[in-house]
Coordinates of C-alpha atoms and ligand atoms in Angstrom, one line a residue:
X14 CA -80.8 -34.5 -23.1
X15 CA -78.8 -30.8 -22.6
X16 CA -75.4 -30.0 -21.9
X17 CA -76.3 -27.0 -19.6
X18 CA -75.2 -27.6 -16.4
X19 CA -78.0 -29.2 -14.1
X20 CA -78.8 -27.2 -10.9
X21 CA -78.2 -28.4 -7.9
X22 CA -80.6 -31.0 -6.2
X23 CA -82.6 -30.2 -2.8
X24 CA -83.3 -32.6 -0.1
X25 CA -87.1 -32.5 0.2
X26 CA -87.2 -29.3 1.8
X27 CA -85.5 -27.5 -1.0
X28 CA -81.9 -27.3 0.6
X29 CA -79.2 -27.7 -1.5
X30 CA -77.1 -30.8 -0.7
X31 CA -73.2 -31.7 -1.3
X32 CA -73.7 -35.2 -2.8
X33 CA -75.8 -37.2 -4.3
X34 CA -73.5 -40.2 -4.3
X35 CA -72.0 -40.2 -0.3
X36 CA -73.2 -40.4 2.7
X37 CA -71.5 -38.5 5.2
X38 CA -68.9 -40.1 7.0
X39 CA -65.8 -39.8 9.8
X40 CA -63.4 -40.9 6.9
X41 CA -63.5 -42.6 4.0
X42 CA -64.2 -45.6 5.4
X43 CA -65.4 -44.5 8.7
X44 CA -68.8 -44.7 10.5
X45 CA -72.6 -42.9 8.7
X46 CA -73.5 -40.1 10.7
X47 CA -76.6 -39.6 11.8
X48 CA -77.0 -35.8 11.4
X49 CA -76.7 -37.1 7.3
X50 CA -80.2 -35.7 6.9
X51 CA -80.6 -36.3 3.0
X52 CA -79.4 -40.1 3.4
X53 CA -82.0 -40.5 6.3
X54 CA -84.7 -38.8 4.2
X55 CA -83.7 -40.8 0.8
X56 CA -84.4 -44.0 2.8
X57 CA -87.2 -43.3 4.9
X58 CA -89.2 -41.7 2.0
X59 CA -88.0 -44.9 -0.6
X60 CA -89.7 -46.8 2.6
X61 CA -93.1 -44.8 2.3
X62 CA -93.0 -44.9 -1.9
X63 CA -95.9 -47.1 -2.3
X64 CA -99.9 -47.0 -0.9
X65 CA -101.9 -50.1 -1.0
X66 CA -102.9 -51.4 -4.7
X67 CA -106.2 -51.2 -5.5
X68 CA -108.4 -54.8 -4.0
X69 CA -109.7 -54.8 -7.2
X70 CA -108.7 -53.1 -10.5
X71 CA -104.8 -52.5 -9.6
X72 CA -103.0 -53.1 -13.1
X73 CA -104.0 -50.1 -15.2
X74 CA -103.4 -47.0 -17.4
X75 CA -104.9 -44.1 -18.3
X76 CA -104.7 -40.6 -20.1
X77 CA -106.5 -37.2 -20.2
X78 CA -109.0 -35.9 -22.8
X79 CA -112.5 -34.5 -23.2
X80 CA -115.9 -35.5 -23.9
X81 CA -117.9 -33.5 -26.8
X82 CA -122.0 -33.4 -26.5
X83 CA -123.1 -33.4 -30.1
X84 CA -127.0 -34.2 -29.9
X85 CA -129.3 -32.0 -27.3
X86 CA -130.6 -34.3 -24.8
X87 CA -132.3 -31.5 -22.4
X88 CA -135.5 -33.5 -23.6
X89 CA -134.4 -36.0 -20.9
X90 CA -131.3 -34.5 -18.9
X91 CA -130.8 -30.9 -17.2
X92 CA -127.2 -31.8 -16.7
X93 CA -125.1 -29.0 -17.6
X94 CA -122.2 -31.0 -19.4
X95 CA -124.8 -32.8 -21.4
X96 CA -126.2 -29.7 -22.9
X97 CA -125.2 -29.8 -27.1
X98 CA -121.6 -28.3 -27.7
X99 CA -120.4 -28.6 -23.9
X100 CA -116.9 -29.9 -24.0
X101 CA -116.0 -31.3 -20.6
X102 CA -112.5 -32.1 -19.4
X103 CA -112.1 -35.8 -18.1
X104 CA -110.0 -38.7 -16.9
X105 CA -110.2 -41.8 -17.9
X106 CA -108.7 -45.3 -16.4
X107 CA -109.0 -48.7 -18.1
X108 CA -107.5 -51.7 -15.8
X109 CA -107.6 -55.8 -15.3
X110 CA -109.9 -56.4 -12.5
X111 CA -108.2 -59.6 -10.4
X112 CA -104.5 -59.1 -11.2
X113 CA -102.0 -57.0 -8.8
X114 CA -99.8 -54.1 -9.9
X115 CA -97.6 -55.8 -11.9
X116 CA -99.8 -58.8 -13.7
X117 CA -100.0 -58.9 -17.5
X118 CA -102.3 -56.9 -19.5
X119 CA -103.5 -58.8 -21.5
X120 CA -104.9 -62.2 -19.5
X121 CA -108.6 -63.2 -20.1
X122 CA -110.6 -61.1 -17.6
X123 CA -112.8 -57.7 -17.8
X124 CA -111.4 -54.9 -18.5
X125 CA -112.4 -51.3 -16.3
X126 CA -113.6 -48.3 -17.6
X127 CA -113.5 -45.6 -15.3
X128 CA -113.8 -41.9 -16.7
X129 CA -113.8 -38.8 -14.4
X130 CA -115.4 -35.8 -15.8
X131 CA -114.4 -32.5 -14.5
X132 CA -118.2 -30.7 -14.7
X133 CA -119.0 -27.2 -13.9
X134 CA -120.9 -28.4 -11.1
X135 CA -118.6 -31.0 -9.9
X136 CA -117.1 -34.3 -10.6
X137 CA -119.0 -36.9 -12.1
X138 CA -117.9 -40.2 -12.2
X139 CA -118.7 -43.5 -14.4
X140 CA -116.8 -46.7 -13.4
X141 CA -118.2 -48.9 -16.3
X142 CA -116.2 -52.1 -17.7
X143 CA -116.3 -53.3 -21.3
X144 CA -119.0 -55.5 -20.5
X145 CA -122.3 -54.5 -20.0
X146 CA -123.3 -56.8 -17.7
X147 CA -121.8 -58.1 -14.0
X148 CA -121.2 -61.7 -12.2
X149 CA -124.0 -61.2 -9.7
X150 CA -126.3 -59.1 -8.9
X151 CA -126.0 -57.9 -4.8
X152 CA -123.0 -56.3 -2.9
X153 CA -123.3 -58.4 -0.3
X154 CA -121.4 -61.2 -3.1
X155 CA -118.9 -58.9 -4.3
X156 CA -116.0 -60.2 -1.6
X157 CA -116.9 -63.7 -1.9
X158 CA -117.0 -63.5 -6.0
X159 CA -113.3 -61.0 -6.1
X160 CA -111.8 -63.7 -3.6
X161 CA -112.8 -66.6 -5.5
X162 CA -110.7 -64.6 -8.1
X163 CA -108.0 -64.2 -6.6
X164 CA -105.2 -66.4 -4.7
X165 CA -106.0 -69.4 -2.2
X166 CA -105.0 -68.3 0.9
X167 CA -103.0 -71.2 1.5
X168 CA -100.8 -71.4 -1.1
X169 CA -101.0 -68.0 -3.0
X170 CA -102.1 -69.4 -6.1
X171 CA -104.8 -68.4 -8.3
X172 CA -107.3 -71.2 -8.4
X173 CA -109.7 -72.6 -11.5
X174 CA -111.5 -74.7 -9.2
X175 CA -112.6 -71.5 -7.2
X176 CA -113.5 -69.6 -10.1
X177 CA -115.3 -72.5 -11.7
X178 CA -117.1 -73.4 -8.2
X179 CA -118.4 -69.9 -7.1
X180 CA -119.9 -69.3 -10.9
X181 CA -121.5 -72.8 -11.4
X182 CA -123.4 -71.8 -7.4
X183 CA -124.3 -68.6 -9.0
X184 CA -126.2 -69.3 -12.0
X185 CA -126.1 -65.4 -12.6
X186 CA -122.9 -64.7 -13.3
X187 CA -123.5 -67.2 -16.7
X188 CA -124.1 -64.2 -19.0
X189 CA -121.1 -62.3 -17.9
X190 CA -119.1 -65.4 -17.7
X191 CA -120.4 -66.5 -21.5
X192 CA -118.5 -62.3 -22.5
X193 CA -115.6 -63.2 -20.5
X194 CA -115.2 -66.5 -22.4
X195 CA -116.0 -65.0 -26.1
X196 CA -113.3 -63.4 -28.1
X197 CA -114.1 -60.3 -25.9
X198 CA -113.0 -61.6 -22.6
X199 CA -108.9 -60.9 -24.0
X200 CA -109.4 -57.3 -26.1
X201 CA -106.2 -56.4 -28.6
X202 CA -106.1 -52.9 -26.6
X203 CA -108.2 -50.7 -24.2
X204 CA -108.4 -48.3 -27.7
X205 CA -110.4 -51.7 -29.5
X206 CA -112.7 -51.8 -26.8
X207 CA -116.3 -50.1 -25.8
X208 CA -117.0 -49.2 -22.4
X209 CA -120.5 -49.6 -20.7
X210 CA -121.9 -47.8 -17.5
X211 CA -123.3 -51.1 -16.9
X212 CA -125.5 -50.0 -14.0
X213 CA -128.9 -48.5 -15.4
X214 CA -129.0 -44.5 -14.0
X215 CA -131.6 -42.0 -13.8
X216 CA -131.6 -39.0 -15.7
X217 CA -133.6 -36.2 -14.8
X218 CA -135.0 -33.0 -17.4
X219 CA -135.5 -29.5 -16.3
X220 CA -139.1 -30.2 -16.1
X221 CA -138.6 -33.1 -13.5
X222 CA -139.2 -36.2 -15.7
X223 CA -137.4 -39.1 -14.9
X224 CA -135.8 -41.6 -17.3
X225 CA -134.0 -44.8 -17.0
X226 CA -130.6 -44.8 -18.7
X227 CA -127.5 -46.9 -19.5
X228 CA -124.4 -45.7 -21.3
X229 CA -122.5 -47.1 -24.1
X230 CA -119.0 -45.7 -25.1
X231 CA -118.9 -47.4 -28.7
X232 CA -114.7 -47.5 -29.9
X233 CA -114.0 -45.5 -33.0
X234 CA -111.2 -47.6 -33.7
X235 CA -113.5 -50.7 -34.3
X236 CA -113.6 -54.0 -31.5
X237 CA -110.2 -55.9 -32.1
X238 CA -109.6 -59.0 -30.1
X239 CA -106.8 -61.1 -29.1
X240 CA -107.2 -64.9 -29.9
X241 CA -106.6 -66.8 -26.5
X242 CA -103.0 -68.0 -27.7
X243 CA -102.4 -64.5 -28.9
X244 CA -103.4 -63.3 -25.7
X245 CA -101.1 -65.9 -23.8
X246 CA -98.3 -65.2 -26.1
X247 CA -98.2 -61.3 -25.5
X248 CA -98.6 -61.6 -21.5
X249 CA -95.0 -63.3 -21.6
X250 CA -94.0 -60.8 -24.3
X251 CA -95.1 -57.9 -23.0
X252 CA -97.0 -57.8 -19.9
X253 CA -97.4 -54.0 -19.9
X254 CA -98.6 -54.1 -23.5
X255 CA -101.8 -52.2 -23.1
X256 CA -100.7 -49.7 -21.1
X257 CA -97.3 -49.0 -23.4
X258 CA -100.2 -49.3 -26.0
X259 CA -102.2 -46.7 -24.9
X260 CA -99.1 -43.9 -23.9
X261 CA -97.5 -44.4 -27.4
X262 CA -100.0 -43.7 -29.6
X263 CA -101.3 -40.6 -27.6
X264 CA -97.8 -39.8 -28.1
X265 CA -97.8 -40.3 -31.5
X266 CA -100.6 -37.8 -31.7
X267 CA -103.3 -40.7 -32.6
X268 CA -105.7 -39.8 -29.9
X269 CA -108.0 -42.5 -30.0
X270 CA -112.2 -41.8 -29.4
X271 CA -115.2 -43.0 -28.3
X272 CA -118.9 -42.4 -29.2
X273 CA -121.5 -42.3 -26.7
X274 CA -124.5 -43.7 -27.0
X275 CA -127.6 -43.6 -24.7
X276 CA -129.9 -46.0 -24.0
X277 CA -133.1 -44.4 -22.7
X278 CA -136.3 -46.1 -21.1
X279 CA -139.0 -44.0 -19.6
X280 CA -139.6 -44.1 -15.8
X281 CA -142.7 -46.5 -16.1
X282 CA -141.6 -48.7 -18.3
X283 CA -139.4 -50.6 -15.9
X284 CA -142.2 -51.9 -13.4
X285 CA -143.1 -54.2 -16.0
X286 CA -140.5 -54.4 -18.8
X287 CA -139.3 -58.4 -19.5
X288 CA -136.4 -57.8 -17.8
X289 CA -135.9 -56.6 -14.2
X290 CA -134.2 -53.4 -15.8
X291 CA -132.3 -52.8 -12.6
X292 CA -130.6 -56.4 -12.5
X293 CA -126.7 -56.0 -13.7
X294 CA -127.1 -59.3 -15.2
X295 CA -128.9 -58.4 -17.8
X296 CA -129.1 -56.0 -20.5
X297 CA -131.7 -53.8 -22.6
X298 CA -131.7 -55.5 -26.2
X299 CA -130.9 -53.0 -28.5
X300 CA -134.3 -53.5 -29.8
X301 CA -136.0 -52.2 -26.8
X302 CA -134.5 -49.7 -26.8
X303 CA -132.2 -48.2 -29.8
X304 CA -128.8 -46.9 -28.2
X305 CA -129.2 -43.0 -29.2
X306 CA -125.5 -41.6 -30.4
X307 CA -124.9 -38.4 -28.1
X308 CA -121.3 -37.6 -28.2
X309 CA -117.6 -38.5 -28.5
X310 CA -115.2 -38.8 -26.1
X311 CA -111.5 -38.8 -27.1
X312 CA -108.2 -39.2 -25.4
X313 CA -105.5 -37.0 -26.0
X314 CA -103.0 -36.1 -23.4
X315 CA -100.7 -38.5 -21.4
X316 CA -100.0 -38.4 -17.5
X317 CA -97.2 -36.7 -16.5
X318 CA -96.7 -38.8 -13.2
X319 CA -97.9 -42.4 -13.4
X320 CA -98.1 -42.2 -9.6
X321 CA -100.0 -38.9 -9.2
X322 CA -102.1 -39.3 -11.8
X323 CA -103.2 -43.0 -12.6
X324 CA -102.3 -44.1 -9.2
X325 CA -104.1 -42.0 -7.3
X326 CA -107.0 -41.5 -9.1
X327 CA -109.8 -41.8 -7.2
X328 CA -113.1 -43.1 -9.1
X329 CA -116.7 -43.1 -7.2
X330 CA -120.1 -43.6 -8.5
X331 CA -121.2 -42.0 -5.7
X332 CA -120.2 -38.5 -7.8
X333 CA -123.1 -37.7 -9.5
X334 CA -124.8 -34.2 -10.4
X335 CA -127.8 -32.7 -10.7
X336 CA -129.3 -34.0 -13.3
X337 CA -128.4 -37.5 -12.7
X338 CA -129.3 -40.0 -9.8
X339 CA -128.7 -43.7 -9.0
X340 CA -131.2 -46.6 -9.6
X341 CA -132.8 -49.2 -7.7
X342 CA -130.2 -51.3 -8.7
X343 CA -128.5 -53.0 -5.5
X344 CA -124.9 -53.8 -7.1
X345 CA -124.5 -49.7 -7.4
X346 CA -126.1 -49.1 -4.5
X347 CA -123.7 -50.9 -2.7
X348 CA -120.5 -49.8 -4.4
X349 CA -122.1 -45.7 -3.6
X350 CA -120.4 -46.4 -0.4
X351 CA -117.9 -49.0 -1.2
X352 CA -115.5 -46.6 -3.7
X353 CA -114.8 -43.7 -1.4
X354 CA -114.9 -46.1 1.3
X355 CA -111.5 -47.7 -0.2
X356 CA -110.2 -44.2 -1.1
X357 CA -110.6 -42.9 2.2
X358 CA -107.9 -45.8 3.3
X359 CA -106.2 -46.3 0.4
X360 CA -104.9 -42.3 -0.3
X361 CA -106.3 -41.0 2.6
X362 CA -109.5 -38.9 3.8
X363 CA -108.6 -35.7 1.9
X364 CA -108.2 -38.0 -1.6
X365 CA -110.6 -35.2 -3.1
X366 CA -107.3 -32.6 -2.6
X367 CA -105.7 -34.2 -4.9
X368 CA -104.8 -32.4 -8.3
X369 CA -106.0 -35.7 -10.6
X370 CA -109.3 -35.8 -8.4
X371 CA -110.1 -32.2 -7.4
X372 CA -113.5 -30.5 -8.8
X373 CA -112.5 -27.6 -11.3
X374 CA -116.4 -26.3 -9.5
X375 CA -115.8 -25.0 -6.3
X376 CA -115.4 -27.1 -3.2
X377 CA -117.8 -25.4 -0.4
X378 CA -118.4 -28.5 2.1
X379 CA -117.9 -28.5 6.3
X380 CA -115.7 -31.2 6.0
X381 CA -112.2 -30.3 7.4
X382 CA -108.7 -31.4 8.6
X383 CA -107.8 -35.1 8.6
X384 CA -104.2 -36.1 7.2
X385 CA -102.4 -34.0 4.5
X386 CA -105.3 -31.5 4.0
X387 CA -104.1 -28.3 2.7
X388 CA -106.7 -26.3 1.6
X389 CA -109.7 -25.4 3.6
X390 CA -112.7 -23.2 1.6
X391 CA -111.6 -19.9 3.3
X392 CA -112.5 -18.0 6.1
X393 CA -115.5 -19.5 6.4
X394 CA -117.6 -21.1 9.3
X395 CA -116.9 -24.6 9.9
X396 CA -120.5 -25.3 11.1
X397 CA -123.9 -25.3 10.0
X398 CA -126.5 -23.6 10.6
X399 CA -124.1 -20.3 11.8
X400 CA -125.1 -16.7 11.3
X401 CA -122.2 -15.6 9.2
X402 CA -122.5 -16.5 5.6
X403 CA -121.7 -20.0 5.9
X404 CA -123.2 -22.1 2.5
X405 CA -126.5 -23.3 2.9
X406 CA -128.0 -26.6 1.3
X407 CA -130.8 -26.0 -1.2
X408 CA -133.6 -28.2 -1.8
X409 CA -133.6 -27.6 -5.9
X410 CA -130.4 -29.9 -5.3
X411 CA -133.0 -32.9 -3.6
X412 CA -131.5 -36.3 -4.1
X413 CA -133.2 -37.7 -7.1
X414 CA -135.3 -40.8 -6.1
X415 CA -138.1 -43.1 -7.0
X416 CA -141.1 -44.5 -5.2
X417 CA -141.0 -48.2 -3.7
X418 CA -143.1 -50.0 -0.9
X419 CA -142.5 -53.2 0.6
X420 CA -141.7 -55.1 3.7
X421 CA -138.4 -55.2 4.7
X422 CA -136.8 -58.7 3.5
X423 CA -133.3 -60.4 2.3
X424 CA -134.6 -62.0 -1.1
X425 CA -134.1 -61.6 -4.2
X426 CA -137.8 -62.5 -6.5
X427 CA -138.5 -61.2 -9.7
X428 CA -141.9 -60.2 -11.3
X429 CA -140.2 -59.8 -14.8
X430 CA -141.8 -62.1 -17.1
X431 CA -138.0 -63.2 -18.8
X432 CA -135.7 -62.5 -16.3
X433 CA -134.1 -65.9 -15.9
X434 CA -130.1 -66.3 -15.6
X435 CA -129.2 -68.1 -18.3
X436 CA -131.9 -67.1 -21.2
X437 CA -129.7 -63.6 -22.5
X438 CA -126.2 -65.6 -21.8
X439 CA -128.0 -68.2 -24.8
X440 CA -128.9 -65.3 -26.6
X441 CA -125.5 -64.1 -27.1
X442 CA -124.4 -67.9 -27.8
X443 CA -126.8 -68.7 -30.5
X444 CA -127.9 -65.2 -31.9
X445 CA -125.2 -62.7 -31.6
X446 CA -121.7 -64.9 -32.1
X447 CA -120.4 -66.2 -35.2
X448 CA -119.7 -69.6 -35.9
X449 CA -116.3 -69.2 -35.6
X450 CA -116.3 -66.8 -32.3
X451 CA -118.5 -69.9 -31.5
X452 CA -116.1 -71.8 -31.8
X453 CA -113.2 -70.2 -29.8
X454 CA -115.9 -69.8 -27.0
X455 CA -116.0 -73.2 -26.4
X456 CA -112.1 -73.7 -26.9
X457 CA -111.7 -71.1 -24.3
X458 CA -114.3 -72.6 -22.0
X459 CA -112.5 -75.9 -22.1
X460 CA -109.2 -74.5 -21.7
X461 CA -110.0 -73.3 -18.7
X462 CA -112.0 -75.8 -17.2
X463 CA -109.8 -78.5 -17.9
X464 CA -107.0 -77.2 -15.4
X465 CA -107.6 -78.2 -11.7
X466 CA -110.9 -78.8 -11.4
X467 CA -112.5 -81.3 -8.7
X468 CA -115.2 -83.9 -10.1
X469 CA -118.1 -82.1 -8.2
X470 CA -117.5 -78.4 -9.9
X471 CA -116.8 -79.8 -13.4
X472 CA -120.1 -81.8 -13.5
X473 CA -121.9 -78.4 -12.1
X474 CA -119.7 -76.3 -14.4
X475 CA -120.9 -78.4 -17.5
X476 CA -125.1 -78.2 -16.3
X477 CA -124.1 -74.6 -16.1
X478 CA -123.2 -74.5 -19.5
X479 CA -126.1 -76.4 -20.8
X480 CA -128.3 -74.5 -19.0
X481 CA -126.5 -71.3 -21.2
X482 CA -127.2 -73.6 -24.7
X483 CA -127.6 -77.6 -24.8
X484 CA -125.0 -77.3 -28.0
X485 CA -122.9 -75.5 -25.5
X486 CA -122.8 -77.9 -23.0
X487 CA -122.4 -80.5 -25.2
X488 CA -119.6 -79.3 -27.1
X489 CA -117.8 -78.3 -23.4
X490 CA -118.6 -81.9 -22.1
X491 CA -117.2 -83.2 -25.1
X492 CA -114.2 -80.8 -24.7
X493 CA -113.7 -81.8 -21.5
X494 CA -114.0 -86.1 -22.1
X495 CA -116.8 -86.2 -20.4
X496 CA -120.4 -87.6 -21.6
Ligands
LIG9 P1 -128.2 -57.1 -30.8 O1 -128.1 -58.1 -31.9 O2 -129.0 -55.9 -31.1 O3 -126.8 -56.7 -30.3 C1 -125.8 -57.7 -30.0 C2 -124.7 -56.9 -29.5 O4 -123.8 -57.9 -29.0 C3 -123.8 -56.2 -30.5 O5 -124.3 -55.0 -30.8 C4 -122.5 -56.1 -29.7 O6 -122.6 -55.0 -28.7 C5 -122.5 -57.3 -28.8 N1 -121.5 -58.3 -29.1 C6 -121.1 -58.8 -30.3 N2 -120.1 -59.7 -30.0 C7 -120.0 -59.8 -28.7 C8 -119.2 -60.6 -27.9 N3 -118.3 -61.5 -28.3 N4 -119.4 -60.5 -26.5 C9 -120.3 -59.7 -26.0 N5 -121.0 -58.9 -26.8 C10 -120.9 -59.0 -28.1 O7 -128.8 -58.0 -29.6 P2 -129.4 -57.6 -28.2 O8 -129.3 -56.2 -27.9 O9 -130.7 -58.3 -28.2 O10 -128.4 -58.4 -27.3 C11 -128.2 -59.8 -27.5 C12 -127.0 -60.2 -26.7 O11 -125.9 -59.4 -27.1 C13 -127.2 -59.9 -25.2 O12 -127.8 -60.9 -24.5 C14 -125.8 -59.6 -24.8 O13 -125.2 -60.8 -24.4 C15 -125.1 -59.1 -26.0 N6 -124.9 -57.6 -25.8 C16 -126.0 -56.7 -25.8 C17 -125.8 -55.4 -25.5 C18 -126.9 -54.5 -25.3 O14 -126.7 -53.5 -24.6 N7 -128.1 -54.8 -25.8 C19 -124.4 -54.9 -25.4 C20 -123.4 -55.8 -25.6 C21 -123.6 -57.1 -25.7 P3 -122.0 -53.6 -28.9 O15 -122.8 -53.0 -30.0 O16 -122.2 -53.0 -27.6 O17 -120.6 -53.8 -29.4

């Protein structure tokens, strides 16, 4: 608040205008004008205000900060911003996944965890969630899963009976669906929550070694869940709650933190490791391979601009440096194209131009124009090859890969000694819950099952369950009055 006098507002263009509270008019009464300028430009820009939401991921927040290497990890990565000490900017984005723009925080569902990190040698992006794992396994699902999700096209309503009949036909989303059932499926806050990479990626060393990786971003501030009623209770209360969450205690100057933690499997261990190590089903048990504590990432600057910053902030696995490559695994594979592909329409071509997503390394690429470009990389050729100093590729930068052989099929077989759907899913159930998060599980389970679902996809739903554990299913059946 100030007493000084306010100066005077512009239209757009940064004339100074009479009014902000009339239109211009032959009287007082009399007919608008058209050559009113401002008034057309106030309603014609008020008209162009919003850009799609997100398919997927549109409720969210987010906030500035840094990540902190702590432990030297050039033993298996070259990247520059993993080297001990570096201190990297970033952005970071959690979210709901199937909810639009203005759903509640905090309904039962996975939560995204999408962090940008400005590198000296560009951006490189992880779009985790707070699970580690994924409902199925190949893109070529991922529409059918997120519309199962989402509303009936006749009557705009969300639908049990979808959900409940896509996951009991796809045995491998159990494991995922067994997290998104426990106590974690409705988190307190995004601050009480870890954040996985999910996807396994490759890490390269200086010396050209190749290693198999996953990343954990352990919460500092300790794994805090909402009961199911609790969680219920607050989306009426507060729908925005994580998000007001979040903003007010950066404000506060509580900047909450992260450790990361690396999970790290050498390049030949994977061909025949129990699990298919590239299947986002599954996971590495910790006892595999230890999660190594690397660094911390913490959070400690608000958005200025919901809009500009959160809004627009354009994620991509596709952004990764040297150092770092993707894996056989087909779910990332698929979203390499399928996350610029949706930024491309949903901000526009030149997304990258944007303040929240540009590279603080400098842009030399032959891409040019396109809508609302305003920066070219100088006077330089827009062509290549050329014969006057136009950048050149260079081979040290070769795509990181790995070696495969095959025919060319549309299958999906395993030669992993464990990797069946429901076996880590029953692991989690019997090994890793307590009796009272047991408990709630099955509560949750039958909650949810018991609203609007036809006789065929509740008898599948329960197998599906018993397939998980035969306590489970039992204890669901019984739930649900059936025998
Ligand atoms: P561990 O006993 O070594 O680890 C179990 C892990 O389970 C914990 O460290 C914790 O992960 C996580 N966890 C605890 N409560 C829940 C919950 N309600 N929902 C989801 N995860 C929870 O066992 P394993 O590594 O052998 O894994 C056993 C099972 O634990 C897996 O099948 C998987 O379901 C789950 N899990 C495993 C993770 C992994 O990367 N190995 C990661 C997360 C879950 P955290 O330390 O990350 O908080």
């Amino acid at each position: 608040m100030s007493n000084a006098k306010p100066p005077v507002t512009t239209n757009d263009a940064g004339i100074p205008v009479a009014s902000d509270d009339h239109s211009l008019t032959v009287g007082r009464d009399g007919p608008i004008l058209l050559q009113d300028h401002y008034l057309l430009e106030k309603m014609a820009h008020f008209n162009r205000e919003r850009v799609p939401e997100r398919v997927v991921h549109a409720k969210g927040g987010g906030a500035h900060g840094y990540l902190e290497i702590f432990n030297d990890v050039s033993d298996w990565c070259k990247a520059d911003f993993l080297k001990k000490g570096t201190k990297t900017p970033l952005f970071a984005r959690f979210s709901t996944v199937a909810g639009e723009l203005g759903s509640a925080d905090t309904v039962r569902d996975p939560r995204g965890f999408a962090i940008k990190f400005y590198t000296n040698q560009g951006n490189y992006d992880l779009v985790g969630n707070n699970t580690p794992v994924f409902f199925i396994r190949d893109p070529s699902k991922f529409s059918d899963f997120i519309h199962s999700q989402k509303r009936r096209p006749d009557n705009n309503l969300r639908d049990n009976n979808m959900q409940w009949d896509f996951w009991s036909l796809r045995p491998e989303s159990a494991h995922q669906v067994s997290i998104l059932f426990s106590d974690r499926g409705t988190p307190k806050t995004w601050r009480n929550m870890n954040g996985y990479s999910s996807h396994t990626f490759m890490w390269i060393n200086a010396g050209g070694e190749r290693f198999w990786v996953k990343y954990h971003f352990k919460t500092d501030q300790g794994i805090e869940n909402f009961t199911d009623s609790q969680a219920k209770a607050m989306a009426a209360d507060d729908p925005d709650f994580h998000i007001r969450d979040l903003y007010q205690t950066i404000a506060r100057g509580e900047f909450p933190s992260w450790t990361l933690e690396m999970q790290i499997m050498p390049y030949e261990d994977a061909a025949d490791y129990r699990f298919n190590a590239f299947d986002l089903t599954k996971v590495w048990p910790h006892s595999d391979y230890p999660p190594i504590p690397i660094g911390r990432m913490v959070l400690d600057r608000n958005p200025q601009s919901y809009f500009a910053e959160v809004e627009q902030a354009s994620f991509e696995p596709s952004n990764l440096v040297p150092g770092i490559g993707p894996s056989p695994d087909k779910m990332l594979l698929g979203r390499l194209f399928s996350y610029p592909d949706t930024h491309r329409y949903r901000i526009g071509p030149n997304y990258l131009q944007l303040p929240i997503n540009q590279p603080r390394a400098e842009v030399r690429s032959y891409s040019k124009d396109g809508p609302m470009r305003y920066s070219q990389s100088g006077a330089q050729p827009v062509y290549a090859p050329n014969s006057y100093g136009g950048p050149q590729g260079d081979s040290s930068f070769m795509d990181p890969g790995w070696t495969t052989n095959g025919e060319m099929v549309r299958e999906a077989y395993s030669l992993h000694t464990e990797d069946d759907d429901f076996g880590q899913a029953g692991s989690l159930y019997r090994n890793v819950l307590t009796s009272g998060e047991r408990d709630n599980m099955v509560t949750n389970i039958v909650g949810h099952m018991s609203n609007g679902l036809d006789s065929t996809v509740m008898a599948r739903g329960i197998e599906y369950w018993r397939n998980v554990d035969l306590n489970l299913g039992a204890r669901v059946a019984k739930g649900l009055g059936s025998t």
